[in-house]
Amino acid sequence: MNDIQKTPVLPMLIIGSMYVILGFSVGINAYFIPFVQEAFTVSTAASYLIMTATFSAYVLFGVPSGSVLKALGYKKGISIAFITIAAGFALIGYAASIVSFALFLFALFIIGTGQTLLTGAINSYVTILGPAESAASRISTMGIADKLALAGASLILGIFLDLGNVQLGDAIVPFYIIGAMLTAIGILSLYSPLPELKAPGEHESEDEINEVSVYANSKTSILQIPHVLLGVVAIFFDVGVEIIALGSINDYAKVLNLPSPENYVWLTTFGMVAGYLLGVFFIPKLVSQRMALVLCAVSGMFITVSITMVPPAISIYLVAALGLSNSLLWPAIFPLALADLGKFTKTGSSILVMGIIGGAVLPLLFGYAADLYSHQMAYLVCLPSYFYILYFAVKGSRIRTGAPVENIFPETGIRV
């Protein structure tokens, strides 16, 4: 374990490739929304059921995924996640062959189930792979792979599926092939050199309880640990503002009659990548992950208000700048919420993943506000999210109720 913490290069490369696949599997949703409207002849509202089908899996399978990881460990859990996602992709091909929109949505739910398990597994794995204070830096590195793959999914699917001439039959063979490839990756991951890690204090036998795990071992349920529950809400708001910034900018560009509106999403993506790079280089060397979260939340509030106060042609570039503010939210929230969980680490990561449902809820509020007022004013929907994330950084992530005196906050040296 100590050797891995010092030089986690090989595990990071392996997990990084898994983030690429996760990003791609999430990114297909943006491409599928216009595709299914013509392929299955459904309304615009019905096409957004794609998001519902995917994100609902995070809520329904969030807690069970933690049980899977706890029972089988990370490697087997990751393998099952890939095979589940593979089954969903193959089912998309079959749904296209029999022209069934209902089965298509069910296939996306299956993919979402695999994504839930994979997201919890690889994020908690990266968190405990090295020193706790640099977890945000490691997750930032992974975030670069994830977001580039997410944005690149539309480019890859565009090779096989032409939105200008939608043919449902074009989706059959490519998705069978993707399903077969992911099945192979799932099998290979079992034999990868990834070590099976455990978080400090995750061993449950009495003789292995140490100072790090005293707090968690004093609890009988994760529901007794407030900072992880507050972290779920933080993830909810984090993913919500991320999806708003990434998903609305193309539509906003179209409303403003700007040329090539479909390319504006890359501005937000590049903003996020730039933020990830800052996290990689400066956490924890210059700033702690808690301070990084504070800075991102404050900058998000400032940019959100500024969007509504400048001319529309300028405001769209501030929407892209939200990508920079959003970049380190997830990398900082996840390790802060997992801190001191000990034996509840795997359960905690699965509960945190449930907060991803914010990516389905907040964009709906944004769309409603845009219809009532304007796209420019609708971005104020993000303001309460940043306020809450700031609260979590400053106060919520520090709450430890009933913690024994042996538990010490490393950053402050205060016994609680």
Short mmCIF file of C-alpha atoms in Angstrom, two decimals:
data_model
loop_
_atom_site.label_atom_id
_atom_site.label_comp_id
_atom_site.label_asym_id
_atom_site.label_seq_id
_atom_site.Cartn_x
_atom_site.Cartn_y
_atom_site.Cartn_z
CA MET A 1 0.00 0.00 0.00
CA ASN A 2 2.77 2.45 0.86
CA ASP A 3 4.53 1.77 -2.44
CA ILE A 4 1.33 2.37 -4.35
CA GLN A 5 0.72 5.64 -2.52
CA LYS A 6 4.18 6.88 -3.48
CA THR A 7 4.09 5.83 -7.14
CA PRO A 8 0.48 5.15 -8.27
CA VAL A 9 1.35 5.49 -11.97
CA LEU A 10 0.22 2.08 -13.28
CA PRO A 11 -3.05 1.95 -11.31
CA MET A 12 -3.76 5.56 -12.35
CA LEU A 13 -3.26 4.69 -16.02
CA ILE A 14 -5.58 1.70 -15.76
CA ILE A 15 -8.26 3.62 -13.88
CA GLY A 16 -7.81 6.54 -16.30
CA SER A 17 -8.78 4.30 -19.21
CA MET A 18 -11.90 3.36 -17.26
CA TYR A 19 -12.78 7.04 -16.86
CA VAL A 20 -12.55 7.38 -20.66
CA ILE A 21 -15.11 4.62 -21.13
CA LEU A 22 -17.35 6.07 -18.42
CA GLY A 23 -17.20 9.51 -20.04
CA PHE A 24 -18.07 8.05 -23.44
CA SER A 25 -21.02 6.07 -22.08
CA VAL A 26 -22.44 9.21 -20.43
CA GLY A 27 -21.71 11.42 -23.45
CA ILE A 28 -23.86 9.36 -25.81
CA ASN A 29 -27.00 10.85 -24.25
CA ALA A 30 -26.43 14.27 -25.80
CA TYR A 31 -26.19 12.66 -29.25
CA PHE A 32 -29.15 10.36 -28.76
CA ILE A 33 -31.65 13.13 -27.92
CA PRO A 34 -31.91 14.50 -31.50
CA PHE A 35 -31.29 11.03 -32.97
CA VAL A 36 -34.29 9.29 -31.37
CA GLN A 37 -36.69 12.10 -32.32
CA GLU A 38 -36.42 11.10 -35.96
CA ALA A 39 -35.45 7.44 -35.57
CA PHE A 40 -38.52 6.59 -33.44
CA THR A 41 -40.69 9.55 -34.46
CA VAL A 42 -41.17 10.84 -30.92
CA SER A 43 -41.67 14.34 -29.55
CA THR A 44 -38.92 16.52 -28.14
CA ALA A 45 -40.30 15.98 -24.64
CA ALA A 46 -40.26 12.20 -25.14
CA SER A 47 -36.67 12.31 -26.38
CA TYR A 48 -35.58 13.76 -23.02
CA LEU A 49 -36.73 10.51 -21.41
CA ILE A 50 -33.23 9.40 -22.41
CA MET A 51 -31.84 11.49 -19.54
CA THR A 52 -34.51 10.19 -17.17
CA ALA A 53 -33.80 6.56 -18.08
CA THR A 54 -30.07 6.99 -17.47
CA PHE A 55 -30.08 9.14 -14.35
CA SER A 56 -32.88 7.25 -12.57
CA ALA A 57 -30.52 4.27 -12.37
CA TYR A 58 -28.17 6.30 -10.17
CA VAL A 59 -30.93 6.70 -7.57
CA LEU A 60 -32.41 3.20 -7.76
CA PHE A 61 -29.09 1.34 -7.86
CA GLY A 62 -26.98 3.72 -5.74
CA VAL A 63 -27.24 1.89 -2.42
CA PRO A 64 -27.20 -1.66 -3.92
CA SER A 65 -24.00 -0.81 -5.81
CA GLY A 66 -22.31 -0.15 -2.47
CA SER A 67 -23.33 -3.62 -1.29
CA VAL A 68 -21.85 -5.12 -4.45
CA LEU A 69 -18.50 -3.36 -3.91
CA LYS A 70 -18.43 -4.30 -0.24
CA ALA A 71 -19.13 -7.96 -0.99
CA LEU A 72 -16.92 -8.41 -4.07
CA GLY A 73 -14.26 -5.70 -3.86
CA TYR A 74 -13.23 -3.12 -6.44
CA LYS A 75 -11.85 -5.35 -9.23
CA LYS A 76 -14.83 -7.67 -9.42
CA GLY A 77 -17.20 -4.74 -9.01
CA ILE A 78 -15.53 -2.89 -11.90
CA SER A 79 -15.70 -6.03 -14.04
CA ILE A 80 -19.43 -6.43 -13.37
CA ALA A 81 -19.94 -2.72 -14.16
CA PHE A 82 -18.30 -3.05 -17.58
CA ILE A 83 -20.25 -6.18 -18.45
CA THR A 84 -23.50 -4.47 -17.40
CA ILE A 85 -22.72 -1.43 -19.57
CA ALA A 86 -21.82 -3.80 -22.41
CA ALA A 87 -25.19 -5.53 -22.09
CA GLY A 88 -26.92 -2.16 -22.31
CA PHE A 89 -25.04 -1.18 -25.47
CA ALA A 90 -25.84 -4.52 -27.09
CA LEU A 91 -29.48 -4.05 -26.13
CA ILE A 92 -29.46 -0.68 -27.93
CA GLY A 93 -28.47 -2.54 -31.09
CA TYR A 94 -31.28 -5.04 -30.59
CA ALA A 95 -33.81 -2.25 -29.85
CA ALA A 96 -32.80 -0.61 -33.12
CA SER A 97 -33.29 -3.89 -35.01
CA ILE A 98 -36.87 -4.35 -33.75
CA VAL A 99 -37.67 -0.60 -33.67
CA SER A 100 -38.66 -0.42 -30.00
CA PHE A 101 -38.31 2.92 -28.23
CA ALA A 102 -39.34 1.38 -24.88
CA LEU A 103 -36.57 -1.21 -25.15
CA PHE A 104 -34.16 1.55 -26.18
CA LEU A 105 -34.95 3.41 -22.95
CA PHE A 106 -34.58 0.21 -20.92
CA ALA A 107 -31.17 -0.33 -22.51
CA LEU A 108 -30.13 3.14 -21.34
CA PHE A 109 -31.35 2.29 -17.84
CA ILE A 110 -29.14 -0.83 -17.91
CA ILE A 111 -26.20 1.32 -19.01
CA GLY A 112 -26.99 3.75 -16.18
CA THR A 113 -26.95 0.87 -13.70
CA GLY A 114 -23.46 -0.11 -14.83
CA GLN A 115 -22.37 3.53 -14.75
CA THR A 116 -23.57 3.82 -11.15
CA LEU A 117 -21.44 0.89 -10.04
CA LEU A 118 -18.43 2.00 -12.09
CA THR A 119 -18.64 5.64 -10.92
CA GLY A 120 -18.69 4.68 -7.25
CA ALA A 121 -15.92 2.13 -7.67
CA ILE A 122 -13.36 4.16 -9.59
CA ASN A 123 -13.91 7.43 -7.70
CA SER A 124 -13.52 5.84 -4.28
CA TYR A 125 -10.57 3.79 -5.60
CA VAL A 126 -8.75 6.91 -6.79
CA THR A 127 -9.57 8.65 -3.51
CA ILE A 128 -7.87 5.97 -1.38
CA LEU A 129 -5.12 5.18 -3.90
CA GLY A 130 -2.76 7.75 -2.40
CA PRO A 131 -2.52 10.35 0.37
CA ALA A 132 -5.88 11.80 1.39
CA GLU A 133 -4.75 15.41 1.01
CA SER A 134 -3.97 14.95 -2.71
CA ALA A 135 -7.11 12.99 -3.64
CA ALA A 136 -8.59 15.98 -5.48
CA SER A 137 -5.45 16.20 -7.62
CA ARG A 138 -5.78 12.54 -8.64
CA ILE A 139 -9.49 12.87 -9.40
CA SER A 140 -8.71 16.00 -11.46
CA THR A 141 -6.33 13.95 -13.58
CA MET A 142 -9.09 11.42 -14.15
CA GLY A 143 -11.55 14.21 -14.89
CA ILE A 144 -9.54 15.29 -17.93
CA ALA A 145 -9.96 11.84 -19.47
CA ASP A 146 -13.62 11.71 -18.50
CA LYS A 147 -14.69 15.09 -19.89
CA LEU A 148 -12.76 14.80 -23.16
CA ALA A 149 -14.36 11.39 -23.75
CA LEU A 150 -17.78 12.79 -22.83
CA ALA A 151 -17.49 15.62 -25.36
CA GLY A 152 -15.86 13.33 -27.92
CA ALA A 153 -18.69 10.79 -27.79
CA SER A 154 -20.72 12.83 -30.26
CA LEU A 155 -17.77 12.95 -32.68
CA ILE A 156 -17.34 9.17 -32.51
CA LEU A 157 -21.04 8.40 -32.89
CA GLY A 158 -21.18 10.86 -35.78
CA ILE A 159 -18.99 8.49 -37.78
CA PHE A 160 -21.73 5.85 -37.68
CA LEU A 161 -24.95 7.80 -37.14
CA ASP A 162 -25.77 10.74 -39.42
CA LEU A 163 -28.10 13.23 -37.75
CA GLY A 164 -28.79 14.74 -41.17
CA ASN A 165 -30.07 11.43 -42.49
CA VAL A 166 -31.18 9.33 -39.52
CA GLN A 167 -31.36 5.60 -40.25
CA LEU A 168 -32.17 3.43 -37.26
CA GLY A 169 -30.51 0.43 -38.87
CA ASP A 170 -27.16 2.23 -38.70
CA ALA A 171 -27.17 1.76 -34.91
CA ILE A 172 -27.38 -2.04 -34.94
CA VAL A 173 -23.88 -3.28 -35.81
CA PRO A 174 -21.84 -0.49 -34.10
CA PHE A 175 -23.53 -1.06 -30.75
CA TYR A 176 -23.17 -4.81 -30.93
CA ILE A 177 -19.45 -4.23 -31.55
CA ILE A 178 -19.19 -1.76 -28.64
CA GLY A 179 -20.98 -4.26 -26.41
CA ALA A 180 -18.52 -7.01 -27.35
CA MET A 181 -15.52 -4.73 -26.74
CA LEU A 182 -16.76 -3.69 -23.30
CA THR A 183 -17.42 -7.30 -22.36
CA ALA A 184 -13.80 -8.09 -23.21
CA ILE A 185 -12.61 -5.10 -21.16
CA GLY A 186 -14.72 -6.28 -18.23
CA ILE A 187 -13.11 -9.71 -18.34
CA LEU A 188 -9.61 -8.28 -18.75
CA SER A 189 -10.09 -5.95 -15.78
CA LEU A 190 -10.28 -9.01 -13.54
CA TYR A 191 -6.73 -9.91 -14.55
CA SER A 192 -5.34 -6.37 -14.48
CA PRO A 193 -2.55 -5.53 -12.00
CA LEU A 194 -4.90 -3.28 -9.99
CA PRO A 195 -4.32 -4.01 -6.29
CA GLU A 196 -7.41 -4.57 -4.15
CA LEU A 197 -7.36 -1.57 -1.81
CA LYS A 198 -9.14 -0.80 1.43
CA ALA A 199 -9.63 2.61 2.97
CA PRO A 200 -8.05 3.34 6.36
CA GLY A 201 -10.22 1.68 9.00
CA GLU A 202 -12.22 -0.33 6.45
CA HIS A 203 -11.25 -3.60 8.15
CA GLU A 204 -14.00 -4.39 10.60
CA SER A 205 -12.23 -6.69 13.05
CA GLU A 206 -11.70 -5.13 16.48
CA ASP A 207 -7.96 -5.60 16.52
CA GLU A 208 -7.62 -3.54 13.32
CA ILE A 209 -9.44 -0.47 14.60
CA ASN A 210 -7.00 2.41 14.72
CA GLU A 211 -7.06 6.13 15.37
CA VAL A 212 -8.07 6.91 11.79
CA SER A 213 -11.16 4.70 11.96
CA VAL A 214 -12.30 5.40 15.54
CA TYR A 215 -15.01 7.81 14.36
CA ALA A 216 -16.54 5.46 11.77
CA ASN A 217 -16.34 2.47 14.09
CA SER A 218 -18.34 4.36 16.71
CA LYS A 219 -21.30 4.35 14.30
CA THR A 220 -23.75 1.58 13.45
CA SER A 221 -25.10 3.16 10.27
CA ILE A 222 -23.81 5.57 7.66
CA LEU A 223 -26.96 7.61 8.25
CA GLN A 224 -25.34 8.64 11.54
CA ILE A 225 -22.49 10.36 9.67
CA PRO A 226 -23.74 13.82 8.64
CA HIS A 227 -20.88 14.99 6.46
CA VAL A 228 -21.39 12.21 3.91
CA LEU A 229 -25.14 12.93 3.74
CA LEU A 230 -24.42 16.62 3.23
CA GLY A 231 -21.94 15.51 0.57
CA VAL A 232 -24.75 13.81 -1.37
CA VAL A 233 -26.54 17.15 -1.59
CA ALA A 234 -23.28 18.82 -2.64
CA ILE A 235 -22.86 16.26 -5.43
CA PHE A 236 -26.49 16.89 -6.44
CA PHE A 237 -25.80 20.61 -6.92
CA ASP A 238 -22.35 20.00 -8.41
CA VAL A 239 -23.56 17.71 -11.18
CA GLY A 240 -26.57 19.96 -11.75
CA VAL A 241 -24.47 23.05 -12.49
CA GLU A 242 -22.02 20.98 -14.54
CA ILE A 243 -24.78 19.66 -16.81
CA ILE A 244 -26.35 23.11 -17.12
CA ALA A 245 -23.06 24.68 -18.24
CA LEU A 246 -22.22 21.82 -20.61
CA GLY A 247 -25.71 21.10 -21.89
CA SER A 248 -27.15 24.59 -22.32
CA ILE A 249 -24.36 26.48 -24.04
CA ASN A 250 -25.06 25.09 -27.53
CA ASP A 251 -28.75 25.91 -27.16
CA TYR A 252 -27.89 29.39 -25.89
CA ALA A 253 -25.63 29.93 -28.90
CA LYS A 254 -28.48 28.87 -31.17
CA VAL A 255 -30.85 31.32 -29.44
CA LEU A 256 -28.28 34.08 -30.00
CA ASN A 257 -28.00 33.08 -33.69
CA LEU A 258 -24.27 32.52 -33.39
CA PRO A 259 -22.46 30.57 -36.14
CA SER A 260 -21.79 26.84 -35.58
CA PRO A 261 -23.67 26.70 -32.26
CA GLU A 262 -22.99 22.97 -31.91
CA ASN A 263 -19.31 23.68 -31.20
CA TYR A 264 -19.73 25.91 -28.16
CA VAL A 265 -19.83 22.95 -25.76
CA TRP A 266 -16.11 22.57 -26.37
CA LEU A 267 -15.51 25.98 -24.75
CA THR A 268 -17.05 24.75 -21.50
CA THR A 269 -15.17 21.46 -21.81
CA PHE A 270 -11.85 23.25 -22.29
CA GLY A 271 -12.65 25.39 -19.24
CA MET A 272 -13.13 22.25 -17.17
CA VAL A 273 -9.93 20.70 -18.48
CA ALA A 274 -8.01 23.88 -17.63
CA GLY A 275 -9.39 23.69 -14.09
CA TYR A 276 -8.44 20.03 -13.81
CA LEU A 277 -4.89 20.88 -14.81
CA LEU A 278 -4.75 23.56 -12.11
CA GLY A 279 -5.92 20.94 -9.63
CA VAL A 280 -3.28 18.47 -10.75
CA PHE A 281 -0.44 20.96 -10.34
CA PHE A 282 -1.53 22.98 -7.30
CA ILE A 283 -3.39 20.57 -4.98
CA PRO A 284 -2.09 20.14 -2.31
CA LYS A 285 1.15 22.00 -3.08
CA LEU A 286 -0.33 25.52 -2.95
CA VAL A 287 -3.95 25.05 -1.90
CA SER A 288 -5.82 22.33 -0.03
CA GLN A 289 -8.73 20.57 -1.70
CA ARG A 290 -11.06 22.33 0.76
CA MET A 291 -9.73 25.75 -0.26
CA ALA A 292 -9.98 24.77 -3.93
CA LEU A 293 -13.66 24.01 -3.35
CA VAL A 294 -14.16 27.39 -1.70
CA LEU A 295 -12.48 29.22 -4.60
CA CYS A 296 -14.53 27.35 -7.21
CA ALA A 297 -17.82 27.98 -5.40
CA VAL A 298 -17.10 31.71 -4.97
CA SER A 299 -15.99 32.10 -8.59
CA GLY A 300 -19.13 30.22 -9.70
CA MET A 301 -21.32 32.70 -7.82
CA PHE A 302 -19.45 35.67 -9.27
CA ILE A 303 -19.62 34.37 -12.85
CA THR A 304 -23.30 33.41 -12.53
CA VAL A 305 -24.27 36.93 -11.48
CA SER A 306 -22.00 38.42 -14.15
CA ILE A 307 -23.74 36.38 -16.88
CA THR A 308 -26.95 38.30 -16.21
CA MET A 309 -25.30 41.72 -16.23
CA VAL A 310 -23.30 41.77 -19.47
CA PRO A 311 -24.47 41.84 -23.10
CA PRO A 312 -25.71 38.42 -24.32
CA ALA A 313 -22.92 38.08 -26.90
CA ILE A 314 -20.39 38.32 -24.06
CA SER A 315 -22.39 36.33 -21.53
CA ILE A 316 -22.07 33.11 -23.50
CA TYR A 317 -18.32 33.15 -22.89
CA LEU A 318 -18.99 33.53 -19.18
CA VAL A 319 -21.12 30.37 -19.44
CA ALA A 320 -18.02 28.69 -20.82
CA ALA A 321 -16.06 30.11 -17.87
CA LEU A 322 -18.41 28.22 -15.55
CA GLY A 323 -16.58 25.14 -16.79
CA LEU A 324 -13.49 26.42 -14.98
CA SER A 325 -15.49 27.04 -11.78
CA ASN A 326 -17.13 23.62 -11.97
CA SER A 327 -13.96 21.69 -12.68
CA LEU A 328 -12.76 21.07 -9.13
CA LEU A 329 -16.17 20.68 -7.49
CA TRP A 330 -16.42 16.91 -7.89
CA PRO A 331 -12.68 16.25 -7.29
CA ALA A 332 -12.89 18.13 -3.96
CA ILE A 333 -16.38 17.15 -2.77
CA PHE A 334 -15.87 13.40 -3.20
CA PRO A 335 -12.79 12.97 -0.95
CA LEU A 336 -14.08 15.47 1.63
CA ALA A 337 -17.34 13.51 1.87
CA LEU A 338 -15.50 10.16 2.09
CA ALA A 339 -13.13 11.34 4.83
CA ASP A 340 -13.14 9.28 8.04
CA LEU A 341 -15.72 6.77 6.75
CA GLY A 342 -13.56 3.71 7.49
CA LYS A 343 -15.72 0.59 7.15
CA PHE A 344 -18.46 2.66 5.48
CA THR A 345 -16.22 3.85 2.60
CA LYS A 346 -17.75 1.70 -0.16
CA THR A 347 -21.28 2.37 1.09
CA GLY A 348 -20.48 6.08 1.28
CA SER A 349 -19.22 6.24 -2.29
CA SER A 350 -22.39 4.53 -3.57
CA ILE A 351 -24.61 6.97 -1.67
CA LEU A 352 -22.64 9.92 -3.03
CA VAL A 353 -23.21 8.64 -6.57
CA MET A 354 -26.96 8.95 -5.99
CA GLY A 355 -26.48 12.71 -5.95
CA ILE A 356 -25.80 12.57 -9.69
CA ILE A 357 -29.58 12.78 -10.15
CA GLY A 358 -28.99 16.53 -9.88
CA GLY A 359 -27.89 16.35 -13.50
CA ALA A 360 -31.47 15.50 -14.45
CA VAL A 361 -33.30 17.84 -12.04
CA LEU A 362 -31.50 21.20 -12.22
CA PRO A 363 -31.40 21.38 -16.06
CA LEU A 364 -35.20 20.98 -16.03
CA LEU A 365 -35.43 23.99 -13.68
CA PHE A 366 -33.09 25.88 -16.00
CA GLY A 367 -35.28 25.09 -19.01
CA TYR A 368 -38.40 26.17 -17.14
CA ALA A 369 -36.74 29.47 -16.11
CA ALA A 370 -35.53 30.02 -19.69
CA ASP A 371 -39.11 29.67 -20.97
CA LEU A 372 -40.46 32.07 -18.33
CA TYR A 373 -37.72 34.69 -18.59
CA SER A 374 -34.71 34.16 -20.86
CA HIS A 375 -31.71 31.90 -21.21
CA GLN A 376 -29.49 34.63 -19.85
CA MET A 377 -31.52 35.10 -16.65
CA ALA A 378 -32.09 31.34 -16.25
CA TYR A 379 -28.46 30.87 -15.21
CA LEU A 380 -29.41 32.33 -11.82
CA VAL A 381 -30.74 28.82 -11.12
CA CYS A 382 -27.08 27.94 -10.46
CA LEU A 383 -26.61 30.53 -7.71
CA PRO A 384 -28.17 28.56 -4.79
CA SER A 385 -26.10 25.54 -5.85
CA TYR A 386 -22.83 27.42 -5.46
CA PHE A 387 -23.98 28.84 -2.11
CA TYR A 388 -24.64 25.35 -0.79
CA ILE A 389 -21.33 24.00 -2.11
CA LEU A 390 -19.57 26.89 -0.34
CA TYR A 391 -21.37 25.91 2.88
CA PHE A 392 -20.26 22.29 2.44
CA ALA A 393 -16.65 23.38 1.93
CA VAL A 394 -16.53 25.68 4.94
CA LYS A 395 -18.81 23.91 7.40
CA GLY A 396 -20.71 20.85 6.22
CA SER A 397 -17.73 18.68 5.34
CA ARG A 398 -16.25 19.24 8.82
CA ILE A 399 -19.25 18.07 10.85
CA ARG A 400 -18.50 14.98 12.93
CA THR A 401 -21.28 14.31 15.46
CA GLY A 402 -20.34 12.25 18.49
CA ALA A 403 -16.75 11.83 17.33
CA PRO A 404 -14.42 10.40 20.03
CA VAL A 405 -11.59 12.58 21.27
CA GLU A 406 -9.09 10.44 19.36
CA ASN A 407 -10.44 11.75 16.05
CA ILE A 408 -8.39 14.71 14.91
CA PHE A 409 -8.92 16.97 11.91
CA PRO A 410 -5.47 16.95 10.24
CA GLU A 411 -5.92 20.41 8.78
CA THR A 412 -6.71 22.13 12.06
CA GLY A 413 -5.28 19.87 14.75
CA ILE A 414 -8.55 20.31 16.67
CA ARG A 415 -9.78 17.36 18.71
CA VAL A 416 -13.56 16.85 18.56
#
